[in-house]
XYZ file of C-alpha atoms in Angstrom:
597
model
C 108.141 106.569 109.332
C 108.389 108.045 105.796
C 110.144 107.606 102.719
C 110.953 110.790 100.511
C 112.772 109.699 97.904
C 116.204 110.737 96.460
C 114.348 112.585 93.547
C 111.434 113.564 95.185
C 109.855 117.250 95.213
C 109.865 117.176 99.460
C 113.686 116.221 98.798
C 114.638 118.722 96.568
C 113.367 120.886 98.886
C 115.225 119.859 102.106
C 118.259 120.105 100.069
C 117.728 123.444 99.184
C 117.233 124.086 102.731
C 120.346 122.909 103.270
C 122.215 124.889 100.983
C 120.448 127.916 102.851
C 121.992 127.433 105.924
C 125.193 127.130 104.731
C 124.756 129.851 103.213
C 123.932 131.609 106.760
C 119.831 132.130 105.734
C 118.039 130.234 107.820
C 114.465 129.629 106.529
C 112.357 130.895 109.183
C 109.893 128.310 110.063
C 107.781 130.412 112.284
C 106.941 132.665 109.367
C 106.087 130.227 107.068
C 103.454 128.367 109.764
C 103.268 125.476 111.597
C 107.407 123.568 112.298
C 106.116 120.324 112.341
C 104.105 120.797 109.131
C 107.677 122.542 107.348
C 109.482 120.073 108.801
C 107.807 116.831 108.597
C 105.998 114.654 105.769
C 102.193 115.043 105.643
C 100.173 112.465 106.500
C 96.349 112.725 105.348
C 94.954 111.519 108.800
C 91.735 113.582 108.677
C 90.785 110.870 105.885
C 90.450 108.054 108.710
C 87.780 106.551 109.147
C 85.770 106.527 112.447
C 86.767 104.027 114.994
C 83.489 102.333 115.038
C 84.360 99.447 112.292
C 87.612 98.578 114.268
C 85.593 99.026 117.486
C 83.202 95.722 116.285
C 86.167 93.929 115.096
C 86.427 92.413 118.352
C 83.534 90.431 118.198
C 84.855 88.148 115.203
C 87.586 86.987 117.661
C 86.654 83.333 118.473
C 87.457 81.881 122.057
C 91.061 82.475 122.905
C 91.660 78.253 122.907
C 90.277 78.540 119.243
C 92.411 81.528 118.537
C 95.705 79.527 119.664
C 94.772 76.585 117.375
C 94.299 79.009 114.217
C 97.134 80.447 115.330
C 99.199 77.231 115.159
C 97.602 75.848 111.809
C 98.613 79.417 110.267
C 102.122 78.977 111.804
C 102.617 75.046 110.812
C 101.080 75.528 107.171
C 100.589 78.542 105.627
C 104.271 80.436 106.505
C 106.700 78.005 105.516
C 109.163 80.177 104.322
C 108.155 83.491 104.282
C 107.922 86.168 107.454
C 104.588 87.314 108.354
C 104.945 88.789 111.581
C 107.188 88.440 115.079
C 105.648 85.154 116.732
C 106.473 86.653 120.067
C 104.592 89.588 119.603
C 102.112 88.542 117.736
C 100.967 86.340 121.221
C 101.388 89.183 123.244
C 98.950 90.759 120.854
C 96.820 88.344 121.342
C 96.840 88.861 125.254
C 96.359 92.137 124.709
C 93.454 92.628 122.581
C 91.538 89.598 124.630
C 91.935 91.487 127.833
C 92.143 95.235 126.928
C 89.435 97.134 128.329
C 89.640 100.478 126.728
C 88.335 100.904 123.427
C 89.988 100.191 120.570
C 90.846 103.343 118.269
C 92.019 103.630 114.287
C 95.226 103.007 115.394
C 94.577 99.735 116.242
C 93.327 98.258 112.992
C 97.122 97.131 111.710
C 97.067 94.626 114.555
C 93.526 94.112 114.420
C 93.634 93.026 110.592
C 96.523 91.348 111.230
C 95.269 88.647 113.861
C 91.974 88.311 111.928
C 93.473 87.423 108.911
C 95.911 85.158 110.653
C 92.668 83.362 112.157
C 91.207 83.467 108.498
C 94.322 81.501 107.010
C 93.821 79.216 110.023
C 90.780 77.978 108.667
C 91.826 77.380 105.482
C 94.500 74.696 106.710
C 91.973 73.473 109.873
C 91.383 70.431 108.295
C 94.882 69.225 108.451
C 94.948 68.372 111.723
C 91.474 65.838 111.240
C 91.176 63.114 108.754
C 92.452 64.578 105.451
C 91.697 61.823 103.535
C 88.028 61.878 104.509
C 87.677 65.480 103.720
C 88.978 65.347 100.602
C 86.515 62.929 99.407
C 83.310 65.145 101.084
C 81.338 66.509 98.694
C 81.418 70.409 98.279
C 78.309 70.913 100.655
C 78.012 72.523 103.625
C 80.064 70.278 106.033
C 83.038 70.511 104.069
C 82.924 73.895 103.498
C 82.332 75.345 107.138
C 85.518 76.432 107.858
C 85.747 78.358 104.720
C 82.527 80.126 105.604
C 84.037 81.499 108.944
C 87.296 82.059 106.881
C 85.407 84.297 104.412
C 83.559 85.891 107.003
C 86.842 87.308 108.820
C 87.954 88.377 105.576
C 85.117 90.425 104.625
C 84.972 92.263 107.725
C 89.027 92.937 107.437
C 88.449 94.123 103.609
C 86.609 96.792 106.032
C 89.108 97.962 107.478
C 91.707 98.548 104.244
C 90.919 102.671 103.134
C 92.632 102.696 107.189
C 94.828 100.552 106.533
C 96.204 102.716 103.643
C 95.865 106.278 105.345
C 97.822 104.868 107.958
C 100.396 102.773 106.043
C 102.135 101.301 109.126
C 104.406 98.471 109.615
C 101.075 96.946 110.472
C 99.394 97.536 107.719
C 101.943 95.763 105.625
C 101.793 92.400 108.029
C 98.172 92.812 107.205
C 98.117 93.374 103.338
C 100.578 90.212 103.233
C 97.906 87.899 105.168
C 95.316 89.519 102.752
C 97.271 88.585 99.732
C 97.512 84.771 101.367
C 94.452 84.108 101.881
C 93.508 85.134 98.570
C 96.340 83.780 97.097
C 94.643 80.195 95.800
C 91.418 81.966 95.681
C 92.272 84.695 92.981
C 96.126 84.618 92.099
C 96.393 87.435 89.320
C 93.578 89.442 90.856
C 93.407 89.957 94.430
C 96.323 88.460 95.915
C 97.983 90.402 93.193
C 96.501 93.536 94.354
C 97.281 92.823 97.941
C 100.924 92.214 97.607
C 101.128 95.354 95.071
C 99.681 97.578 98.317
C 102.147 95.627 100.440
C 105.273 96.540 98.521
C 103.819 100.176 98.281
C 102.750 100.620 101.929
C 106.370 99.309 102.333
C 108.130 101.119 99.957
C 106.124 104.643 101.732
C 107.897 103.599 105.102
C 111.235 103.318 103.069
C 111.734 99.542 104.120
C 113.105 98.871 100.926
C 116.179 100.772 101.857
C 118.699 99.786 104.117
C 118.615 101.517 106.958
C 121.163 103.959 108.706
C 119.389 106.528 110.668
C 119.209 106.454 114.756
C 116.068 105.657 116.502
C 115.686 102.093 115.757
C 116.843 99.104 117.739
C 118.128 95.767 116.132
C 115.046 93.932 116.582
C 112.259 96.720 114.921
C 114.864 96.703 112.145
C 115.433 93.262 111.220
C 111.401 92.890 111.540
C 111.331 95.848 108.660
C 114.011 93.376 106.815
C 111.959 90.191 106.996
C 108.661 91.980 106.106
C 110.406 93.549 102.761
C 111.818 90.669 101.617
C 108.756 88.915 102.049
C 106.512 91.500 100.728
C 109.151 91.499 97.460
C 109.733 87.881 97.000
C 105.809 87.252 96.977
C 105.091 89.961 94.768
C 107.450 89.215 92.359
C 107.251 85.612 91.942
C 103.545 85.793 91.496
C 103.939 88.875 89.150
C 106.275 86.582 86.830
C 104.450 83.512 86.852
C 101.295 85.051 86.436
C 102.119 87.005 83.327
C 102.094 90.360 85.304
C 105.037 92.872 85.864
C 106.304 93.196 89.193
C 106.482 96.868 91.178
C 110.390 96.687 92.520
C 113.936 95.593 90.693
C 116.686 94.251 92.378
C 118.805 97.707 92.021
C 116.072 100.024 93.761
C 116.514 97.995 96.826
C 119.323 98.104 99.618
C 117.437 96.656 102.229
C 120.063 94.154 104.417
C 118.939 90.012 103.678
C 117.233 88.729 106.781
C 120.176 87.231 109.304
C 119.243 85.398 113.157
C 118.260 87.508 115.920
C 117.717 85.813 119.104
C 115.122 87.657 120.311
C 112.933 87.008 117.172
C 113.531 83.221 117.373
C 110.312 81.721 117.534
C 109.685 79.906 121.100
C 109.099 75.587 120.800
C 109.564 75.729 116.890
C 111.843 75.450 114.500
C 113.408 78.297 112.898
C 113.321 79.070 108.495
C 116.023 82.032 108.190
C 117.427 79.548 106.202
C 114.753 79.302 103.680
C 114.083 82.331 103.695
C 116.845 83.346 102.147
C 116.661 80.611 99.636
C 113.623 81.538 98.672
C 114.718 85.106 97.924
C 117.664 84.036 96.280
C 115.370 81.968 93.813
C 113.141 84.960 93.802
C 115.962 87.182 92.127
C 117.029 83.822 89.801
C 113.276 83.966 88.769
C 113.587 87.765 87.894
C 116.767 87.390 85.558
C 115.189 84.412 83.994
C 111.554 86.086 83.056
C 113.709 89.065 82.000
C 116.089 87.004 79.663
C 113.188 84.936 78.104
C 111.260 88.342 77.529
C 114.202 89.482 75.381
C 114.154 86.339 73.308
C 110.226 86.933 72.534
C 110.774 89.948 71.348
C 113.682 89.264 69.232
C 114.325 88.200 65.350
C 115.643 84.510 65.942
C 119.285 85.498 64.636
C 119.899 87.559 67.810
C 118.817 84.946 70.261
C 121.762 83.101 70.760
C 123.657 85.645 73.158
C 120.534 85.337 75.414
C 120.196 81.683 75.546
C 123.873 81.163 76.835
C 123.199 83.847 79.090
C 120.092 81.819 79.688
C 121.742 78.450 80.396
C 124.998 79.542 82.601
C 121.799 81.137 84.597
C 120.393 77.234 84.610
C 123.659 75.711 85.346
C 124.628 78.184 88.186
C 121.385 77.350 89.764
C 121.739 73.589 89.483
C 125.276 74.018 91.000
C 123.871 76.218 94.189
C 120.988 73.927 95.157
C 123.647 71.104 94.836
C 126.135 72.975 97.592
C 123.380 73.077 99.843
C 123.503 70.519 102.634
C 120.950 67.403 101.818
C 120.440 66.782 105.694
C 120.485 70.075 107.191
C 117.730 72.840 107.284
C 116.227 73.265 102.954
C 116.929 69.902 101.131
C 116.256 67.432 104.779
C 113.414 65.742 103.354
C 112.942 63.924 106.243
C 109.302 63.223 107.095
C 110.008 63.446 110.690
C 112.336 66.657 110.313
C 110.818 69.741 111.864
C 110.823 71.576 108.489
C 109.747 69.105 106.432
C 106.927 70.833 104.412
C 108.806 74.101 104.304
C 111.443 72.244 102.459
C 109.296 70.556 100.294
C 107.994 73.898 99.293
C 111.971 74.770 98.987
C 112.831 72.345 96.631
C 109.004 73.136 94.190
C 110.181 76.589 94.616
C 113.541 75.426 92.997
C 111.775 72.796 90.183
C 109.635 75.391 89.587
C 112.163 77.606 88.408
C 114.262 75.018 86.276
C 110.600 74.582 84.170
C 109.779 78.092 83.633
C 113.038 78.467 82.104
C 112.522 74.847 79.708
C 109.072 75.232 79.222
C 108.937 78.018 76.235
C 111.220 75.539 74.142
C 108.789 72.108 74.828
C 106.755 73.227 71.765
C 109.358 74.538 69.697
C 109.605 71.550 66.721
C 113.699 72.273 66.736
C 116.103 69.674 64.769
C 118.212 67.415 67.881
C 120.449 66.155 65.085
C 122.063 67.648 62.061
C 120.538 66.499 58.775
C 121.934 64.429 55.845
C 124.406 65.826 54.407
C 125.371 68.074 56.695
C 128.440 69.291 58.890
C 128.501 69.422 62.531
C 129.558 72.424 62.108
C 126.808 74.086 60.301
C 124.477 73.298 63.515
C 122.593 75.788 64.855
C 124.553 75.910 68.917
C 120.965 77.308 70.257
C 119.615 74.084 69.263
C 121.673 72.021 71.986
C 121.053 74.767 74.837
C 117.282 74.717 73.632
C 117.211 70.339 74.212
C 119.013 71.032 77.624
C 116.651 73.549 78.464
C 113.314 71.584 77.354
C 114.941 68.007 78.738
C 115.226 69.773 82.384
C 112.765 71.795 82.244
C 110.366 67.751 81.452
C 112.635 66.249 84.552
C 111.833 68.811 86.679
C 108.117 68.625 86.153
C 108.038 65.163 87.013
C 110.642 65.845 90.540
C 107.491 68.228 90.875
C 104.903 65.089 90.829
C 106.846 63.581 92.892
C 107.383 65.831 95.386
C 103.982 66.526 95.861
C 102.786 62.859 95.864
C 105.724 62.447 98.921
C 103.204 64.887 100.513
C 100.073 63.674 100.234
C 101.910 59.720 101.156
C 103.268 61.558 104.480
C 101.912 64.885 105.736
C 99.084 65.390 103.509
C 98.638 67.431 100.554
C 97.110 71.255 101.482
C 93.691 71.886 99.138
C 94.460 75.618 99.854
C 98.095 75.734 99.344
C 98.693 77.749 96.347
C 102.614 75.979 96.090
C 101.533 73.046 95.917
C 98.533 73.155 93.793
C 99.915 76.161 90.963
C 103.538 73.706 90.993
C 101.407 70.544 90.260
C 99.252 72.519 87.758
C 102.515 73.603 86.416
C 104.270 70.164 85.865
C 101.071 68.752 84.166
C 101.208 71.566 81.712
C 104.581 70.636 80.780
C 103.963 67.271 80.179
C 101.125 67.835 78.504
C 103.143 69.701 75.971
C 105.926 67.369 76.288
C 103.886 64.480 75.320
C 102.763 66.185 72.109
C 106.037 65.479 70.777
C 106.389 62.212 72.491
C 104.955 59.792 75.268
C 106.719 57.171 76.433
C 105.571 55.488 79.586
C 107.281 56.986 82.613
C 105.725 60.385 80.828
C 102.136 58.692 81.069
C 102.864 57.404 84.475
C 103.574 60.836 85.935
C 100.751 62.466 84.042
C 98.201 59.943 85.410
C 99.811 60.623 89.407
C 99.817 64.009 89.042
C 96.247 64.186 87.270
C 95.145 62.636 90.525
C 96.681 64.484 92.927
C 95.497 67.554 91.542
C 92.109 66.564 91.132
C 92.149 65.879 94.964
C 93.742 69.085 95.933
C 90.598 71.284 93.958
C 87.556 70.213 96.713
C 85.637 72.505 97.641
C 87.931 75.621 95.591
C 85.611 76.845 92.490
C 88.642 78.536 90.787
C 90.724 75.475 91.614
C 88.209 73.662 89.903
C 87.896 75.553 86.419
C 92.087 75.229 85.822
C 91.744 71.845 86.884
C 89.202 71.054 84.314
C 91.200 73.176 81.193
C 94.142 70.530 82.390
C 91.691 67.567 82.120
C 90.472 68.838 78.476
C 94.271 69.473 77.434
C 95.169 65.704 78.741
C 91.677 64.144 77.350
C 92.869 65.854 73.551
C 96.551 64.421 73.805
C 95.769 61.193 75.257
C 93.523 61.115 71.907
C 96.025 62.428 70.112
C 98.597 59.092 71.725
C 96.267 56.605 70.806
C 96.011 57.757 67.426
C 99.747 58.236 67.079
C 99.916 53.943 68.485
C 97.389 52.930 66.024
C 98.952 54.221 63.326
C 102.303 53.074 64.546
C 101.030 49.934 64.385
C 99.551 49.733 61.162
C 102.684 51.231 59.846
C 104.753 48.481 61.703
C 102.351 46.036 60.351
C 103.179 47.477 56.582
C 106.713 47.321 57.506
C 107.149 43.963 58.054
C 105.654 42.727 55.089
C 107.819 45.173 53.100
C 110.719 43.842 54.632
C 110.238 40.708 53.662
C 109.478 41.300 50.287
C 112.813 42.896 50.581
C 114.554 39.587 51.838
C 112.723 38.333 49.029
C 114.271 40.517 46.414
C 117.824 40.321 47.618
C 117.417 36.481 46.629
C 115.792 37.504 43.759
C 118.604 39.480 42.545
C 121.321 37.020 43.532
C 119.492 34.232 41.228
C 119.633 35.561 37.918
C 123.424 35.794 38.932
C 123.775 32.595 39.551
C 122.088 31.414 35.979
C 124.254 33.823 33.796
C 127.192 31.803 34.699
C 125.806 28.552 33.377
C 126.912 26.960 29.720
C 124.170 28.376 27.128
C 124.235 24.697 25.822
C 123.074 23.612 28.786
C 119.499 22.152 28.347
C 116.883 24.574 30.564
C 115.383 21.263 31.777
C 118.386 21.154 33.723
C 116.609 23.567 36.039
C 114.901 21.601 37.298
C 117.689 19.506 38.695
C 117.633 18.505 42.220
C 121.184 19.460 42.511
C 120.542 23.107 41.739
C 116.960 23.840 43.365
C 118.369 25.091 46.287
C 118.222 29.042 45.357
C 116.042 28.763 42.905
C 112.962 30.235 43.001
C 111.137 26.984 43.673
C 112.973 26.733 46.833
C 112.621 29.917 47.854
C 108.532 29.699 47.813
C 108.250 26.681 49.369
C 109.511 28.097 52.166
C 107.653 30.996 51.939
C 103.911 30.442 50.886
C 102.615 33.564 51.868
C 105.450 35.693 49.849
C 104.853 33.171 46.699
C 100.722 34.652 46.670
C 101.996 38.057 47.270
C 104.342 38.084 44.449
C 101.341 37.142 42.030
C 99.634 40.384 42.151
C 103.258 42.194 41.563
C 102.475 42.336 38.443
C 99.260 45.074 38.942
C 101.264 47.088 41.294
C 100.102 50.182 39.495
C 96.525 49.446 40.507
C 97.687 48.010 43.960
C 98.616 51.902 44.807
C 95.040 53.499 43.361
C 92.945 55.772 44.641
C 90.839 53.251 46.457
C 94.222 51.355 48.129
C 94.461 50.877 51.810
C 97.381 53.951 51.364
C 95.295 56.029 49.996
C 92.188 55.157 52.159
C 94.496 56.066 55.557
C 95.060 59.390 53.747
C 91.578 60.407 53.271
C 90.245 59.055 57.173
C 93.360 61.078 58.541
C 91.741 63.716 60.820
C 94.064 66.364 62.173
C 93.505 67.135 66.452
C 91.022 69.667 67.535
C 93.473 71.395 68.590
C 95.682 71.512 66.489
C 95.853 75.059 65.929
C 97.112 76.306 69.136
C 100.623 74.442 68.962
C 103.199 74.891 66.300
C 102.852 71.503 64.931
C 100.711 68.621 65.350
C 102.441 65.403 67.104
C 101.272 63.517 64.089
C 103.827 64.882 62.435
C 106.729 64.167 64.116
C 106.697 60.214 62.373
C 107.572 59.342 58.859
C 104.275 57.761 57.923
């Protein structure tokens, strides 16, 4: 199929045609040359390749029991809630390329990329089904890293087959480029997979999937598969495109396409089936694109214009918290039952869903806002974007820790995926967060989660090099704030220690101040000796020592307090061995700052 375009120059021109015949003036086709070349779109086939590479391609396909397994794994682990491909016809694939005699042809290599890529993702979620807990703790040598070596061998010879996969830009091609972009997803997030999924939405887009469609010609089941696929496709490359800092190919308003609805001939056979989550996950695809497009606005404008954009901003937050909380907590996306059939695809649901409440709190963790009007101020003179800011930071916190938790109910049940980009970028993500948060403070439940999800993380980078490196910026970040704590107690402490000791010398001066009172009212006859009465010792200053030794020595050196607060005091001495964080240039204020010492 082919997509012209409204606007496009080959439209134009069929208009025009159009108005021709109207008009009674027929273009004559004959004189112009070939019909099928006037009538139809040109497709550069004489670029194809040979058929030699997707003739070989045949003899990376393991033994058909191994094939099933991958197979499986890819289906259990790595589609959760996205569509891929048909599952039906994907096996009868699979019979037919293992028993076809004729050879294969360029025509082929959709399909052909398509089931080796499928085996490749296999690989990378093989170890699932053996002891996880063993291979986690292998060393990055060769045992532990086998099935990634037949993984990365599929892959290269599939990258083979892509300047075909493009001439032809088939439905196939686009399963394909999907599978491309998922294996390379944890690998190379920003780069490859990025790439991938950008060819997806375009080999897509070129066979007008994005559209809905109202021609004749296709039956209910090729047309729902062109649904699934484009949503996929989209949802993918968008999400990634936001998160990753990059800017996504297709908006909301240049698609049409119909949302993916049950068709019982694409049911999958003996497994459970995700429509569901698939459209939750494109719903908090398009949540995810107003968000990133709100909070670009606010970077880019003067601070007195933000506060249209952050109620715009937080009714996005609260309609979002008030559509995951409709959903049904024991049916199909929130059944976090470890025994339900889609357990793990609604775990992925619900990080999907934290996910998006901390990318929209996590720009205002570091911003050193007031929570609380200052002295002498009205409430009424507070800034409103302040509150919506808190909200926005406080859920954005909460949501990183539902993120450690979710994550550590899948390594306690399931297992935790080293490949899974979900579960490793939303852990990644949540220990950022409270990183940051716990620059401003760090109370325990905040170092509790960090340490959790600091191990969980470090157990999901094994054997992953570029898993490895972003782990180890996290451990650096955590290492320089965990400093940055300690230093924060001690001084805490000291000050608490100072504290004290001033407060009783203020207990101590309120008794002091009574006392002179006290002696003003007596007779000025009256003999001084008479101080020393028994009868009147008990707020005198005598009385007031002995039960207070320490206070008594203190009080002697009063009387020097100028030199008590010199250069070389224990004040000033705290001042000079004050050493700001290594860091402390890359955040808008140190945490040291946020006490009153």
């Amino acid at each position: 199929m082919h997509y012209s375009g409204e606007f496009s120059h080959w439209n134009y021109s069929r208009m025009i045609r159009r108005r021709l015949q109207s008009l009674g003036n027929d273009p004559d086709d004959n004189a112009a040359g070939d019909v099928a070349i006037a009538n139809d779109s040109f497709r550069a086939t004489s670029l194809q390749s040979t058929s030699s590479l997707v003739k070989s391609s045949t003899t990376y396909f393991p033994p058909r029991h191994i094939a099933d397994f991958l197979t499986n794994t890819f289906l259990e682990y790595a589609q959760t809630n996205y569509f891929y491909f048909d599952e039906i016809e994907f096996r009868q694939k699979l019979d037919y390329y293992y028993t076809i005699e004729r050879p294969l042809d360029i025509n082929d290599a959709g399909w052909i990329c398509t089931i080796l890529m499928t085996f490749a993702i296999g690989t990378q979620f093989a170890y699932m089904h053996g002891d996880r807990s063993q291979a986690l703790r292998d060393p990055p040598g060769e045992n532990s890293l086998l099935d990634d070596h037949i993984g990365l061998a599929l892959y290269r010879h599939s990258c083979r087959l892509i300047p075909d996969l493009i001439t032809i830009a088939s439905i196939e091609t686009v399963q394909a480029f999907l599978l491309l972009g998922v294996y390379t997803l944890p690998i190379d997030t920003s780069g490859l997979a990025y790439t991938y999924y950008g060819l997806a939405i375009n080999m897509a887009i070129q066979n007008g999937m994005h559209r809905r469609f109202a021609g004749d010609g296709l039956d209910a089941r090729t047309i729902e598969v062109r649904n699934r696929l484009w949503w996929s496709a989209y949802s993918l490359e968008k999400r990634i495109s936001i998160l990753h800092g990059r800017p996504f190919s297709v908006s909301a308003a240049e698609t049409d396409a119909e949302l993916p609805k049950d068709l019982p001939e694409l049911r999958p056979p003996n497994r459970a089936i995700n429509l569901l989550n698939v459209n939750a996950t494109i719903h908090l695809t398009e949540q995810l694109g107003k968000v990133a497009h709100i909070i670009g606005r606010l970077r880019r404008l003067p601070r007195g214009l933000h506060q249209p954009f952050l109620e715009q901003l937080f009714y996005i937050h609260n309609e979002i918290i008030r559509w995951w909380d409709s959903l049904p907590k024991k049916v199909h996306c929130r059944d976090l039952d470890p025994l339900g059939p889609l357990f793990r695809c609604n775990i992925h649901m619900e990080l999907n869903y934290a996910m998006l409440r901390l990318y929209m709190g996590r720009p205002f963790i570091l911003i050193r806002a007031a929570n609380s009007s200052s002295a002498g101020e009205v409430d009424s003179q507070r800034d409103p974007g302040l509150d919506i800011s808190a909200t926005l930071s406080s859920d954005g916190v909460q949501a990183a820790i539902r993120i450690i938790e979710l994550c550590q109910l899948l390594q306690d049940t399931v297992g935790l995926a080293r490949i899974s980009y979900t579960e490793f970028s939303s852990c990644r993500a949540a220990l950022l967060a409270i990183i940051a948060q716990s620059l401003n403070a760090r109370p325990d439940y905040l170092r509790d989660a960090l340490l959790q999800g600091m191990t969980l993380i470090r157990q999901m980078c094994v054997g992953l090099e570029s898993a490895r490196s972003e782990v180890a910026v996290i451990e650096a970040l955590e290492q320089a704030a965990r400093r940055l704590d300690h230093r924060s107690r001690s001084e805490d402490t000291a000050t608490s220690q100072v504290d004290s000791a001033y407060s009783q010398f203020r207990r101590w001066a309120r008794l002091w101040q009574n006392e002179p009172s006290s002696l003003s009212v007596m007779p000025e006859s009256q003999p001084t000796t008479q101080l020393h009465d028994p009868q009147i010792t008990a707020g005198s200053f005598d009385g007031f020592f002995a039960s207070f030794p320490q206070e008594l020595g203190s009080f002697a050196t009063l009387h020097d307090a100028e030199s008590q607060f010199s250069l070389n005091s224990p004040s000033m001495l705290w001042l000079d061995n004050l050493q700001l964080p290594p860091f402390s240039e890359d955040i808008s204020a140190p945490a040291w700052e946020a006490g009153s010492t």
